[in-house]
Amino acid sequence: MTSTINDRPAVTLRPLPVAYDVVIVRRNDFADAALLALVGSFGYRAVLADVGAAPLPACRVAIVRDPAHLARLRSLVPAIIAIYDDGSSGDGVICLPDDAGAADRLRELLTTHCTTPAQDRVHLSAREREVITTYALGATIYQTARRHYISESTVRSHFRRVVARYTLAGRTVNNKSQLLVELIADGWIDQPAANATAG
């Protein structure tokens, strides 16, 4: 029996996202966590990073609150948003005064520089991401429930809710393998997390 294999499957291919949309350069204070939560609430993937410790994660924008970090970042990042009062914009750096309107202006700047935020990314809560990531990376429903201290029916309901959101967005998901592909395409699962769970 002979069959014809279609080498052009009818699957919509999307480019994989940059590891993070935004890197926030750490100053080791409470504002780090607040800025991380704010950027996350805008729908962007953000991470805290130290400038000198290790290579900076790939990103579209870096947010800096200390002028001392600017020199090193200029060659590493396409755009830098500096949040402090005594700076001036120019040479790839946008200075944003630290005042009451900074959050709204930050959202506008991120929309300009991060052209693919939450427009077509399906929004998942932090808890849904935890549970669905464990399940999509190969754990059974039973294992996922035990790992997250929830019932098996809760795992199933998380799965059904997330699948429904992807279907509503026009991205049909029929099983957990397809869900894994969509989660990676949206940037909800990155390669280090996949390797750590698989290992």
GROMACS .gro file of C-alpha atoms in nm:
model
  199
    1MET     CA    1   0.000   0.000   0.000
    2THR     CA    2   0.134   0.335  -0.098
    3SER     CA    3   0.044   0.665   0.055
    4THR     CA    4   0.121   1.018  -0.041
    5ILE     CA    5   0.280   1.229   0.227
    6ASN     CA    6   0.201   1.595   0.214
    7ASP     CA    7   0.524   1.784   0.279
    8ARG     CA    8   0.332   2.108   0.332
    9PRO     CA    9   0.099   2.052   0.624
   10ALA     CA   10  -0.190   2.295   0.667
   11VAL     CA   11  -0.059   2.423   0.999
   12THR     CA   12  -0.018   2.792   1.068
   13LEU     CA   13   0.342   2.856   1.160
   14ARG     CA   14   0.429   3.149   1.382
   15PRO     CA   15   0.778   3.265   1.465
   16LEU     CA   16   0.896   3.164   1.809
   17PRO     CA   17   0.915   3.457   2.048
   18VAL     CA   18   1.229   3.615   2.182
   19ALA     CA   19   1.302   3.458   2.520
   20TYR     CA   20   1.175   3.768   2.700
   21ASP     CA   21   1.012   4.086   2.581
   22VAL     CA   22   1.163   4.292   2.863
   23VAL     CA   23   1.469   4.254   3.084
   24ILE     CA   24   1.459   4.461   3.402
   25VAL     CA   25   1.807   4.533   3.534
   26ARG     CA   26   1.807   4.445   3.901
   27ARG     CA   27   1.882   4.695   4.178
   28ASN     CA   28   1.790   4.451   4.457
   29ASP     CA   29   1.505   4.652   4.605
   30PHE     CA   30   1.128   4.631   4.629
   31ALA     CA   31   1.083   4.831   4.311
   32ASP     CA   32   1.235   4.540   4.114
   33ALA     CA   33   0.942   4.315   4.205
   34ALA     CA   34   0.689   4.594   4.152
   35LEU     CA   35   0.826   4.676   3.806
   36LEU     CA   36   0.832   4.306   3.713
   37ALA     CA   37   0.466   4.271   3.814
   38LEU     CA   38   0.370   4.591   3.629
   39VAL     CA   39   0.533   4.484   3.303
   40GLY     CA   40   0.378   4.138   3.339
   41SER     CA   41   0.035   4.295   3.388
   42PHE     CA   42   0.080   4.468   3.051
   43GLY     CA   43   0.106   4.122   2.889
   44TYR     CA   44   0.481   4.109   2.831
   45ARG     CA   45   0.724   3.840   2.944
   46ALA     CA   46   0.973   4.004   3.176
   47VAL     CA   47   1.266   3.885   3.381
   48LEU     CA   48   1.501   4.042   3.637
   49ALA     CA   49   1.870   4.022   3.547
   50ASP     CA   50   2.205   4.140   3.676
   51VAL     CA   51   2.418   4.328   3.426
   52GLY     CA   52   2.759   4.187   3.511
   53ALA     CA   53   2.688   3.837   3.643
   54ALA     CA   54   2.592   3.641   3.331
   55PRO     CA   55   2.495   3.702   2.971
   56LEU     CA   56   2.179   3.909   2.949
   57PRO     CA   57   1.876   3.709   2.829
   58ALA     CA   58   1.763   3.787   2.474
   59CYS     CA   59   1.503   4.064   2.481
   60ARG     CA   60   1.352   4.353   2.290
   61VAL     CA   61   1.378   4.616   2.564
   62ALA     CA   62   1.582   4.660   2.880
   63ILE     CA   63   1.456   4.873   3.167
   64VAL     CA   64   1.729   5.039   3.371
   65ARG     CA   65   1.697   5.243   3.690
   66ASP     CA   66   2.066   5.307   3.745
   67PRO     CA   67   2.269   5.524   3.503
   68ALA     CA   68   2.579   5.315   3.574
   69HIS     CA   69   2.434   5.023   3.376
   70LEU     CA   70   2.372   5.216   3.054
   71ALA     CA   71   2.721   5.188   2.904
   72ARG     CA   72   2.727   4.808   2.914
   73LEU     CA   73   2.371   4.768   2.787
   74ARG     CA   74   2.395   4.995   2.482
   75SER     CA   75   2.557   4.727   2.267
   76LEU     CA   76   2.349   4.436   2.401
   77VAL     CA   77   1.988   4.552   2.372
   78PRO     CA   78   1.791   4.707   2.082
   79ALA     CA   79   1.613   4.960   2.307
   80ILE     CA   80   1.668   5.084   2.661
   81ILE     CA   81   1.414   5.256   2.881
   82ALA     CA   82   1.585   5.441   3.165
   83ILE     CA   83   1.369   5.529   3.463
   84TYR     CA   84   1.533   5.802   3.668
   85ASP     CA   85   1.499   6.177   3.693
   86ASP     CA   86   1.832   6.319   3.582
   87GLY     CA   87   1.877   6.152   3.242
   88SER     CA   88   1.829   6.256   2.884
   89SER     CA   89   1.699   6.051   2.592
   90GLY     CA   90   1.903   5.970   2.285
   91ASP     CA   91   2.128   5.706   2.129
   92GLY     CA   92   1.879   5.421   2.176
   93VAL     CA   93   1.794   5.526   2.531
   94ILE     CA   94   1.454   5.664   2.627
   95CYS     CA   95   1.458   5.841   2.961
   96LEU     CA   96   1.136   5.818   3.156
   97PRO     CA   97   1.099   6.040   3.466
   98ASP     CA   98   1.005   5.850   3.781
   99ASP     CA   99   0.671   6.020   3.849
  100ALA     CA  100   0.298   5.945   3.872
  101GLY     CA  101   0.250   5.912   3.495
  102ALA     CA  102   0.545   5.678   3.441
  103ALA     CA  103   0.336   5.359   3.428
  104ASP     CA  104   0.116   5.483   3.143
  105ARG     CA  105   0.414   5.612   2.946
  106LEU     CA  106   0.598   5.285   3.009
  107ARG     CA  107   0.304   5.090   2.863
  108GLU     CA  108   0.309   5.313   2.552
  109LEU     CA  109   0.684   5.268   2.507
  110LEU     CA  110   0.662   4.892   2.545
  111THR     CA  111   0.381   4.882   2.290
  112THR     CA  112   0.608   5.067   2.048
  113HIS     CA  113   0.918   4.850   2.100
  114CYS     CA  114   0.761   4.510   2.167
  115THR     CA  115   0.549   4.466   1.858
  116THR     CA  116   0.411   4.125   1.952
  117PRO     CA  117   0.286   4.143   2.308
  118ALA     CA  118  -0.050   4.008   2.411
  119GLN     CA  119  -0.221   4.076   2.076
  120ASP     CA  120  -0.228   3.712   1.975
  121ARG     CA  121  -0.087   3.554   2.289
  122VAL     CA  122  -0.353   3.371   2.487
  123HIS     CA  123  -0.357   3.506   2.842
  124LEU     CA  124  -0.302   3.253   3.121
  125SER     CA  125  -0.292   3.320   3.493
  126ALA     CA  126   0.025   3.233   3.682
  127ARG     CA  127  -0.144   2.932   3.843
  128GLU     CA  128  -0.278   2.806   3.509
  129ARG     CA  129   0.072   2.836   3.363
  130GLU     CA  130   0.221   2.633   3.650
  131VAL     CA  131  -0.033   2.352   3.625
  132ILE     CA  132  -0.060   2.340   3.246
  133THR     CA  133   0.318   2.357   3.198
  134THR     CA  134   0.366   2.054   3.424
  135TYR     CA  135   0.092   1.865   3.242
  136ALA     CA  136   0.198   1.964   2.888
  137LEU     CA  137   0.562   1.872   2.953
  138GLY     CA  138   0.464   1.509   3.006
  139ALA     CA  139   0.327   1.458   3.355
  140THR     CA  140   0.004   1.262   3.388
  141ILE     CA  141  -0.306   1.419   3.538
  142TYR     CA  142  -0.237   1.227   3.859
  143GLN     CA  143   0.128   1.345   3.875
  144THR     CA  144   0.029   1.704   3.799
  145ALA     CA  145  -0.236   1.700   4.071
  146ARG     CA  146   0.011   1.566   4.328
  147ARG     CA  147   0.285   1.808   4.233
  148HIS     CA  148   0.056   2.112   4.269
  149TYR     CA  149  -0.154   1.985   4.562
  150ILE     CA  150  -0.481   1.999   4.372
  151SER     CA  151  -0.739   1.741   4.268
  152GLU     CA  152  -0.729   1.562   3.935
  153SER     CA  153  -1.058   1.726   3.836
  154THR     CA  154  -0.894   2.067   3.890
  155VAL     CA  155  -0.615   1.971   3.649
  156ARG     CA  156  -0.877   1.867   3.393
  157SER     CA  157  -1.070   2.192   3.439
  158HIS     CA  158  -0.748   2.397   3.395
  159PHE     CA  159  -0.679   2.201   3.076
  160ARG     CA  160  -1.034   2.252   2.943
  161ARG     CA  161  -1.027   2.626   3.021
  162VAL     CA  162  -0.692   2.681   2.852
  163VAL     CA  163  -0.792   2.473   2.547
  164ALA     CA  164  -1.115   2.676   2.522
  165ARG     CA  165  -0.916   3.002   2.525
  166TYR     CA  166  -0.688   2.880   2.246
  167THR     CA  167  -0.989   2.763   2.045
  168LEU     CA  168  -1.159   3.099   2.096
  169ALA     CA  169  -0.842   3.267   1.965
  170GLY     CA  170  -0.868   3.056   1.648
  171ARG     CA  171  -0.586   2.819   1.744
  172THR     CA  172  -0.745   2.478   1.777
  173VAL     CA  173  -0.589   2.250   2.038
  174ASN     CA  174  -0.706   1.888   2.057
  175ASN     CA  175  -0.447   1.728   2.285
  176LYS     CA  176  -0.164   1.813   2.519
  177SER     CA  177   0.103   1.786   2.247
  178GLN     CA  178  -0.070   2.056   2.046
  179LEU     CA  179  -0.112   2.258   2.364
  180LEU     CA  180   0.262   2.228   2.430
  181VAL     CA  181   0.337   2.368   2.083
  182GLU     CA  182   0.102   2.662   2.142
  183LEU     CA  183   0.244   2.732   2.489
  184ILE     CA  184   0.598   2.741   2.348
  185ALA     CA  185   0.486   2.959   2.055
  186ASP     CA  186   0.331   3.207   2.300
  187GLY     CA  187   0.645   3.209   2.511
  188TRP     CA  188   0.478   3.064   2.821
  189ILE     CA  189   0.725   2.774   2.828
  190ASP     CA  190   1.089   2.845   2.757
  191GLN     CA  191   1.359   2.591   2.676
  192PRO     CA  192   1.531   2.585   3.020
  193ALA     CA  193   1.198   2.502   3.188
  194ALA     CA  194   1.132   2.225   2.939
  195ASN     CA  195   1.478   2.076   2.994
  196ALA     CA  196   1.448   2.094   3.373
  197THR     CA  197   1.111   1.919   3.374
  198ALA     CA  198   1.217   1.655   3.124
  199GLY     CA  199   1.534   1.574   3.315
   0.00000   0.00000   0.00000
